[in-house]
Amino acid sequence: MQKKVETVLDGKTLSLEAGWLAKQANGSVVVRQGDTMVLVTATMASSAREGIDFFPLTVDYRERTYAAGRFPGGFLKREARPSDPETLICRLIDRPIRPMFEDGFKNETQIVCFVISHDQENPADVTAITGASAALTISDIPFHTPLAGVRVGRDKEGKFLVNPNLEQIQESDLNLVMAGTADAIVMVEAGAQELDETTMIEALAFGHEHIKALVQMQVELRDMIGKEKIKMETPEVNAELRDKVVAFLTPGMEKVMQIGGKQERQDATDQLKESMKEQFNPEDDADIAADLKGFFKDVEKNVMRNQTLEKQVRVDGRKTDEIRPITCQTGFVPRAHGSSIFTRGETQALVTTTLGTASDEQRMETLDFRGTKTFMLHYNFPAFCTGEVKFISGPGRREIGHGMLAERGLAPMLPDRDTFPYTIRIVSDILESNGSSSMASVCGGSLSLMDAGVPIKKPVAGIAMGLIKEDDKIAILSDITGTEDHLGDMDFKVVGTDAGITALQMDIKASGLTKELMAQALEQARAGRVFILGEMTKALDAPRPQMSKYAPRITTMTVPVDKIRDVIGPGGKVIRDIIDKTGVSIDIVDSGLVTIASADEAAAQKAIGIIQNLVQDVEVGKIYMGKVKKIMDFGAFVEIFPGTDGLVHISQICDRRIKQVNDEISEGDEIVVKVIDVDRNGKVKLSRKEAMRDEAAAALR
C-alpha cells in the first residue's frame, strides 16, 4: 500500500513516501529532497515502563556512507559510534518532537533516521525532522500534532531562501534551522553574521509559512495511510489526597520560593518534601509515594509561576529584566595561552584558549563535508558543578550541543585565517551551575580569546531568556536560573555582539508564542547582552597586543608548487632534518603555503632561511658562498645551496694556471663562486676567479 505526497518549496520538490519499507515499525516514511533521502522509523514498546517519571524517548540519526558512494574512513571500514555532527542532529530532532507527546505517556519510543542517499547538495538534517514527525503521525503512537523542520538562509541581495543547498548555505549570512506546528514555532537553532533582531524575526516568520505546507502534507499522508492511535490509560487522580497535599504544601512552598540561594532553596525544598511524606505517607506506600511526587512537582511549578506572574518577583528576588551579578577575571591559568573565569550569579565557567598549528586541525568527514576544522569549543559539565557525585565519562549529547552553540556564536568574530593562521581550541569547564552555563561559556570564551591575543573582530556575549505564560498573563525573564528553565515555558538563548546576533537557540513548551512576543523577547535579550558586554569590558576591553610567551609564533611563506618536493625530500627526509635542526613545527600544503610555528623567533627565522635556500632559483651573475663537495681532475663540484650544485672548471679556480685542483682547494672548503651560465639542461657553470675579482673590485669602491 505504497502512498506518496509531495509539495514544492521555492521550486524544489519535497516528498514523503510510506507503506512499503520497514513495515514492522509502528510508522515508517522516506523523506526526499533532490536525491537526498532519509528513511525514518518510529517504534513503540507495547507497554508502559514502570517506575519512571519521564518520557523514555530515544532519537538516533545515522549517516550511511554508501549514501554518497563512499567507504567509511578509518581502519574498520564500517560505521561506528555517531560523530558529533550526527549527535547534534539527534538533538535537533529530539527537541521539537519530545514536547508534543502527552504528559503521562511512558512507553519506550525510538525514532531512527538513516540517511540512505545524499546528493552532496541538499542537507539531510531538516528533512529528517519532518520525516520523524511524519513517521509518528501515520503510526499508532499517540502523537497528535504534526510538525516540520525547514532551514532559512539569505542570498547576497538579502532575499530569504527556504531549504538552501550547501553552496547557498556557505554564502549566506544566516543559517537558521527551525521546527514548528501549523500554529506555532517550537524550536530554533541559528548561526548568523551579526544579524539584527528585526531581520531575525522576519526570517522566522518566513520559515513558519513554509512549515505550514509541510505539516499539511503530513496530514494528507495520515488520511491516506494512518493507523488508529492507541488509547492512553489515564491513571485516576486521588483528588481528595491532592487537595490536602496542595493545601499543606502551598504556604511552605511560597516561603521556599523566596529563598535566593540555590543550595539553601534546595535544602528547604527537601525538608518540605520530607514533611509531606511524614504527613501523608508514614507507611511508605509505593503508590501513595508516586502520587505525592507528582503533586509536589505541580505545587512547586504553580507557586513559582504564580509568584512571577502576580508579583513580578522571581525565585531569587530579581526583576524580570535584571541580570545577576557578574565578575570576570582573565589570565588565571598561567601556562594556558589565554584564560578567563566568568561568574554570573551561581553559574561559573573556567574557559581556556589554546593556539596550535595546522597539524592540530580536526579532521572531519560527513556526507556533506570532508576536510579539517580549525576552531573548536569543547564544553564540560562535571558533576561537582551542581554538588552531585557521578562517574566521569565522555561528553554526552548535552555537552556536545552546548559546546556547539557557544562555538557557533563565537566563530563569526574570529579573524581570517590569512591574517591569523592558528588552530584555536577553547575548553569551557563549568565549575558551578545554576542556569545557562552555555552562555557563560560564550562570555568566558570571548574573554579567553582576547586574553590569548587573538584579534577577534568584536567581543561576544550570550544570555538565556525565559517565559512564563498563563492565558493573557506573560512574564519574559532575562538571565534565567535552572528553576526558571525547568518550570518555565521557554529557553531562548541569544548570542551576539553589540551590533547583532551571531547565534540563537530556542525551545518552547507553551503554544501561541506570537511574532510580537518573540520580538519583545529578542529586544529584551539585546539589552541584557549589551549590559553583559559592558561588565566584560571592565576586565578586558580588547585583545591583548602580545600573545602568551608559551604560544607558538606562526610564520607563513609560499614556495613554488614544483619546489614542494625539494622541501619535503625523499620520504620526508629534508623536512624532518629542518625540524630536527631548528625545533620548529612545519606544515606544507599542496598550494605551496608553508606554515612554520615555534615559540623561538630565532629558530623560526633559521628554518625560513633553510627553506628559502632550498627553493631559490639559480641566478646567472649572482655570487654564492658554496661548499666543495667533490674534487675531480677537471674541476670541482660546489654546492651553492641545498640540493643545487655546479661545476667550477679547473681554469675557473684562480687567475693563475694550476696543475691540480687540490693545489688550491679541498673537499669541504667553503668558497665564493659566481654563476656564469646555466645551460638548457639545467647544468650550472661556476667561477671562483670571477667571484674573487668582483669581491676585490667591490672592496676598492
PDB file of C-alpha atoms in Angstrom, residues 210-357:
ATOM      1  CA  HIS A 210       6.751  27.012   4.660  1.00  0.00           C
ATOM      2  CA  ILE A 211       6.426  24.800   7.741  1.00  0.00           C
ATOM      3  CA  LYS A 212       2.645  25.026   7.409  1.00  0.00           C
ATOM      4  CA  ALA A 213       2.816  23.480   3.921  1.00  0.00           C
ATOM      5  CA  LEU A 214       4.927  20.569   5.205  1.00  0.00           C
ATOM      6  CA  VAL A 215       2.538  19.953   8.090  1.00  0.00           C
ATOM      7  CA  GLN A 216      -0.424  19.861   5.717  1.00  0.00           C
ATOM      8  CA  MET A 217       1.410  17.285   3.602  1.00  0.00           C
ATOM      9  CA  GLN A 218       1.721  15.015   6.668  1.00  0.00           C
ATOM     10  CA  VAL A 219      -1.985  15.395   7.396  1.00  0.00           C
ATOM     11  CA  GLU A 220      -2.725  14.243   3.847  1.00  0.00           C
ATOM     12  CA  LEU A 221      -0.454  11.208   4.260  1.00  0.00           C
ATOM     13  CA  ARG A 222      -2.102  10.375   7.588  1.00  0.00           C
ATOM     14  CA  ASP A 223      -5.515  10.474   5.961  1.00  0.00           C
ATOM     15  CA  MET A 224      -4.279   8.049   3.295  1.00  0.00           C
ATOM     16  CA  ILE A 225      -2.407   5.523   5.399  1.00  0.00           C
ATOM     17  CA  GLY A 226      -2.545   6.492   9.076  1.00  0.00           C
ATOM     18  CA  LYS A 227      -3.233   3.971  11.821  1.00  0.00           C
ATOM     19  CA  GLU A 228      -5.666   4.466  14.648  1.00  0.00           C
ATOM     20  CA  LYS A 229      -3.884   5.883  17.680  1.00  0.00           C
ATOM     21  CA  ILE A 230      -3.669   3.734  20.786  1.00  0.00           C
ATOM     22  CA  LYS A 231      -5.735   4.864  23.727  1.00  0.00           C
ATOM     23  CA  MET A 232      -3.683   6.104  26.644  1.00  0.00           C
ATOM     24  CA  GLU A 233      -4.808   4.899  30.029  1.00  0.00           C
ATOM     25  CA  THR A 234      -5.031   7.966  32.204  1.00  0.00           C
ATOM     26  CA  PRO A 235      -4.473   6.977  35.819  1.00  0.00           C
ATOM     27  CA  GLU A 236      -7.131   8.109  38.232  1.00  0.00           C
ATOM     28  CA  VAL A 237      -6.069  11.000  40.409  1.00  0.00           C
ATOM     29  CA  ASN A 238      -6.814  10.814  44.118  1.00  0.00           C
ATOM     30  CA  ALA A 239      -8.483  14.223  44.177  1.00  0.00           C
ATOM     31  CA  GLU A 240      -9.058  14.201  47.927  1.00  0.00           C
ATOM     32  CA  LEU A 241      -5.392  13.477  48.661  1.00  0.00           C
ATOM     33  CA  ARG A 242      -4.280  16.011  46.052  1.00  0.00           C
ATOM     34  CA  ASP A 243      -6.347  18.806  47.606  1.00  0.00           C
ATOM     35  CA  LYS A 244      -4.997  18.044  51.076  1.00  0.00           C
ATOM     36  CA  VAL A 245      -1.401  17.953  49.805  1.00  0.00           C
ATOM     37  CA  VAL A 246      -1.804  21.223  47.889  1.00  0.00           C
ATOM     38  CA  ALA A 247      -3.254  22.938  50.978  1.00  0.00           C
ATOM     39  CA  PHE A 248      -0.405  21.590  53.115  1.00  0.00           C
ATOM     40  CA  LEU A 249       2.422  22.426  50.699  1.00  0.00           C
ATOM     41  CA  THR A 250       1.441  25.810  49.291  1.00  0.00           C
ATOM     42  CA  PRO A 251       2.274  28.050  52.298  1.00  0.00           C
ATOM     43  CA  GLY A 252       5.634  26.352  52.785  1.00  0.00           C
ATOM     44  CA  MET A 253       6.423  26.400  49.083  1.00  0.00           C
ATOM     45  CA  GLU A 254       5.707  30.125  48.900  1.00  0.00           C
ATOM     46  CA  LYS A 255       8.362  30.666  51.575  1.00  0.00           C
ATOM     47  CA  VAL A 256      10.796  28.314  49.834  1.00  0.00           C
ATOM     48  CA  MET A 257      10.442  30.221  46.568  1.00  0.00           C
ATOM     49  CA  GLN A 258      11.584  33.403  48.291  1.00  0.00           C
ATOM     50  CA  ILE A 259      14.979  31.909  49.214  1.00  0.00           C
ATOM     51  CA  GLY A 260      17.610  33.381  46.893  1.00  0.00           C
ATOM     52  CA  GLY A 261      20.454  30.868  47.134  1.00  0.00           C
ATOM     53  CA  LYS A 262      20.181  27.703  45.058  1.00  0.00           C
ATOM     54  CA  GLN A 263      21.605  25.316  47.644  1.00  0.00           C
ATOM     55  CA  GLU A 264      19.662  26.870  50.514  1.00  0.00           C
ATOM     56  CA  ARG A 265      16.457  26.702  48.478  1.00  0.00           C
ATOM     57  CA  GLN A 266      17.152  23.085  47.560  1.00  0.00           C
ATOM     58  CA  ASP A 267      17.717  22.177  51.229  1.00  0.00           C
ATOM     59  CA  ALA A 268      14.438  23.856  52.187  1.00  0.00           C
ATOM     60  CA  THR A 269      12.668  22.063  49.321  1.00  0.00           C
ATOM     61  CA  ASP A 270      13.993  18.700  50.534  1.00  0.00           C
ATOM     62  CA  GLN A 271      12.829  19.424  54.071  1.00  0.00           C
ATOM     63  CA  LEU A 272       9.354  20.351  52.810  1.00  0.00           C
ATOM     64  CA  LYS A 273       9.235  17.159  50.805  1.00  0.00           C
ATOM     65  CA  GLU A 274      10.154  15.075  53.865  1.00  0.00           C
ATOM     66  CA  SER A 275       7.446  16.842  55.879  1.00  0.00           C
ATOM     67  CA  MET A 276       4.911  15.929  53.198  1.00  0.00           C
ATOM     68  CA  LYS A 277       5.947  12.261  53.310  1.00  0.00           C
ATOM     69  CA  GLU A 278       5.688  12.140  57.078  1.00  0.00           C
ATOM     70  CA  GLN A 279       2.265  13.779  56.947  1.00  0.00           C
ATOM     71  CA  PHE A 280       0.659  11.762  54.162  1.00  0.00           C
ATOM     72  CA  ASN A 281       2.687   8.564  53.744  1.00  0.00           C
ATOM     73  CA  PRO A 282       4.140   7.423  57.077  1.00  0.00           C
ATOM     74  CA  GLU A 283       3.881   3.759  55.997  1.00  0.00           C
ATOM     75  CA  ASP A 284       5.909   4.486  52.818  1.00  0.00           C
ATOM     76  CA  ASP A 285       3.294   3.068  50.441  1.00  0.00           C
ATOM     77  CA  ALA A 286       4.744   2.980  46.891  1.00  0.00           C
ATOM     78  CA  ASP A 287       1.517   4.043  45.158  1.00  0.00           C
ATOM     79  CA  ILE A 288       0.971   6.955  47.517  1.00  0.00           C
ATOM     80  CA  ALA A 289       4.664   7.911  47.135  1.00  0.00           C
ATOM     81  CA  ALA A 290       4.249   8.165  43.352  1.00  0.00           C
ATOM     82  CA  ASP A 291       1.148  10.367  43.759  1.00  0.00           C
ATOM     83  CA  LEU A 292       2.897  12.606  46.267  1.00  0.00           C
ATOM     84  CA  LYS A 293       5.860  13.069  43.952  1.00  0.00           C
ATOM     85  CA  GLY A 294       3.589  14.285  41.182  1.00  0.00           C
ATOM     86  CA  PHE A 295       1.594  16.581  43.484  1.00  0.00           C
ATOM     87  CA  PHE A 296       4.795  18.095  44.853  1.00  0.00           C
ATOM     88  CA  LYS A 297       6.035  18.939  41.337  1.00  0.00           C
ATOM     89  CA  ASP A 298       2.700  20.532  40.472  1.00  0.00           C
ATOM     90  CA  VAL A 299       2.728  22.734  43.568  1.00  0.00           C
ATOM     91  CA  GLU A 300       6.350  23.751  43.020  1.00  0.00           C
ATOM     92  CA  LYS A 301       5.604  24.728  39.432  1.00  0.00           C
ATOM     93  CA  ASN A 302       2.378  26.583  40.187  1.00  0.00           C
ATOM     94  CA  VAL A 303       3.795  28.565  43.106  1.00  0.00           C
ATOM     95  CA  MET A 304       6.868  29.674  41.148  1.00  0.00           C
ATOM     96  CA  ARG A 305       4.821  30.682  38.120  1.00  0.00           C
ATOM     97  CA  ASN A 306       2.119  32.490  40.116  1.00  0.00           C
ATOM     98  CA  GLN A 307       4.718  34.364  42.142  1.00  0.00           C
ATOM     99  CA  THR A 308       6.412  35.564  38.957  1.00  0.00           C
ATOM    100  CA  LEU A 309       3.213  36.484  37.125  1.00  0.00           C
ATOM    101  CA  GLU A 310       1.255  38.020  40.010  1.00  0.00           C
ATOM    102  CA  LYS A 311       4.013  39.724  41.959  1.00  0.00           C
ATOM    103  CA  GLN A 312       6.560  40.147  39.132  1.00  0.00           C
ATOM    104  CA  VAL A 313       9.148  38.763  41.560  1.00  0.00           C
ATOM    105  CA  ARG A 314      11.388  35.924  40.521  1.00  0.00           C
ATOM    106  CA  VAL A 315      12.726  32.992  42.501  1.00  0.00           C
ATOM    107  CA  ASP A 316      15.893  34.843  43.509  1.00  0.00           C
ATOM    108  CA  GLY A 317      14.130  38.167  44.029  1.00  0.00           C
ATOM    109  CA  ARG A 318      15.190  39.840  40.774  1.00  0.00           C
ATOM    110  CA  LYS A 319      13.091  41.935  38.428  1.00  0.00           C
ATOM    111  CA  THR A 320      12.124  40.269  35.154  1.00  0.00           C
ATOM    112  CA  ASP A 321      14.842  42.068  33.124  1.00  0.00           C
ATOM    113  CA  GLU A 322      17.536  42.081  35.817  1.00  0.00           C
ATOM    114  CA  ILE A 323      20.861  40.314  35.245  1.00  0.00           C
ATOM    115  CA  ARG A 324      22.594  38.522  38.100  1.00  0.00           C
ATOM    116  CA  PRO A 325      25.883  39.993  39.444  1.00  0.00           C
ATOM    117  CA  ILE A 326      28.808  39.372  37.078  1.00  0.00           C
ATOM    118  CA  THR A 327      32.517  39.085  37.839  1.00  0.00           C
ATOM    119  CA  CYS A 328      35.245  38.408  35.282  1.00  0.00           C
ATOM    120  CA  GLN A 329      38.918  37.547  35.640  1.00  0.00           C
ATOM    121  CA  THR A 330      41.446  36.939  32.867  1.00  0.00           C
ATOM    122  CA  GLY A 331      44.903  35.360  32.842  1.00  0.00           C
ATOM    123  CA  PHE A 332      44.039  32.969  35.667  1.00  0.00           C
ATOM    124  CA  VAL A 333      45.828  29.913  34.195  1.00  0.00           C
ATOM    125  CA  PRO A 334      49.467  30.983  33.674  1.00  0.00           C
ATOM    126  CA  ARG A 335      50.523  28.326  31.191  1.00  0.00           C
ATOM    127  CA  ALA A 336      47.370  28.417  29.068  1.00  0.00           C
ATOM    128  CA  HIS A 337      47.677  30.725  26.061  1.00  0.00           C
ATOM    129  CA  GLY A 338      44.551  32.549  27.235  1.00  0.00           C
ATOM    130  CA  SER A 339      42.139  32.033  30.134  1.00  0.00           C
ATOM    131  CA  SER A 340      39.228  33.572  31.972  1.00  0.00           C
ATOM    132  CA  ILE A 341      36.835  32.906  34.814  1.00  0.00           C
ATOM    133  CA  PHE A 342      33.325  34.160  34.121  1.00  0.00           C
ATOM    134  CA  THR A 343      30.877  34.155  37.027  1.00  0.00           C
ATOM    135  CA  ARG A 344      27.245  35.207  36.768  1.00  0.00           C
ATOM    136  CA  GLY A 345      25.210  34.561  39.888  1.00  0.00           C
ATOM    137  CA  GLU A 346      25.706  30.911  40.791  1.00  0.00           C
ATOM    138  CA  THR A 347      26.987  29.913  37.355  1.00  0.00           C
ATOM    139  CA  GLN A 348      30.747  29.888  36.845  1.00  0.00           C
ATOM    140  CA  ALA A 349      32.950  28.793  33.928  1.00  0.00           C
ATOM    141  CA  LEU A 350      36.705  28.388  33.670  1.00  0.00           C
ATOM    142  CA  VAL A 351      37.474  28.918  29.992  1.00  0.00           C
ATOM    143  CA  THR A 352      40.865  28.471  28.324  1.00  0.00           C
ATOM    144  CA  THR A 353      42.182  29.077  24.816  1.00  0.00           C
ATOM    145  CA  THR A 354      44.959  27.063  23.204  1.00  0.00           C
ATOM    146  CA  LEU A 355      46.617  28.116  19.953  1.00  0.00           C
ATOM    147  CA  GLY A 356      48.031  25.495  17.605  1.00  0.00           C
ATOM    148  CA  THR A 357      49.227  24.904  14.081  1.00  0.00           C
TER     149      THR A 357
END
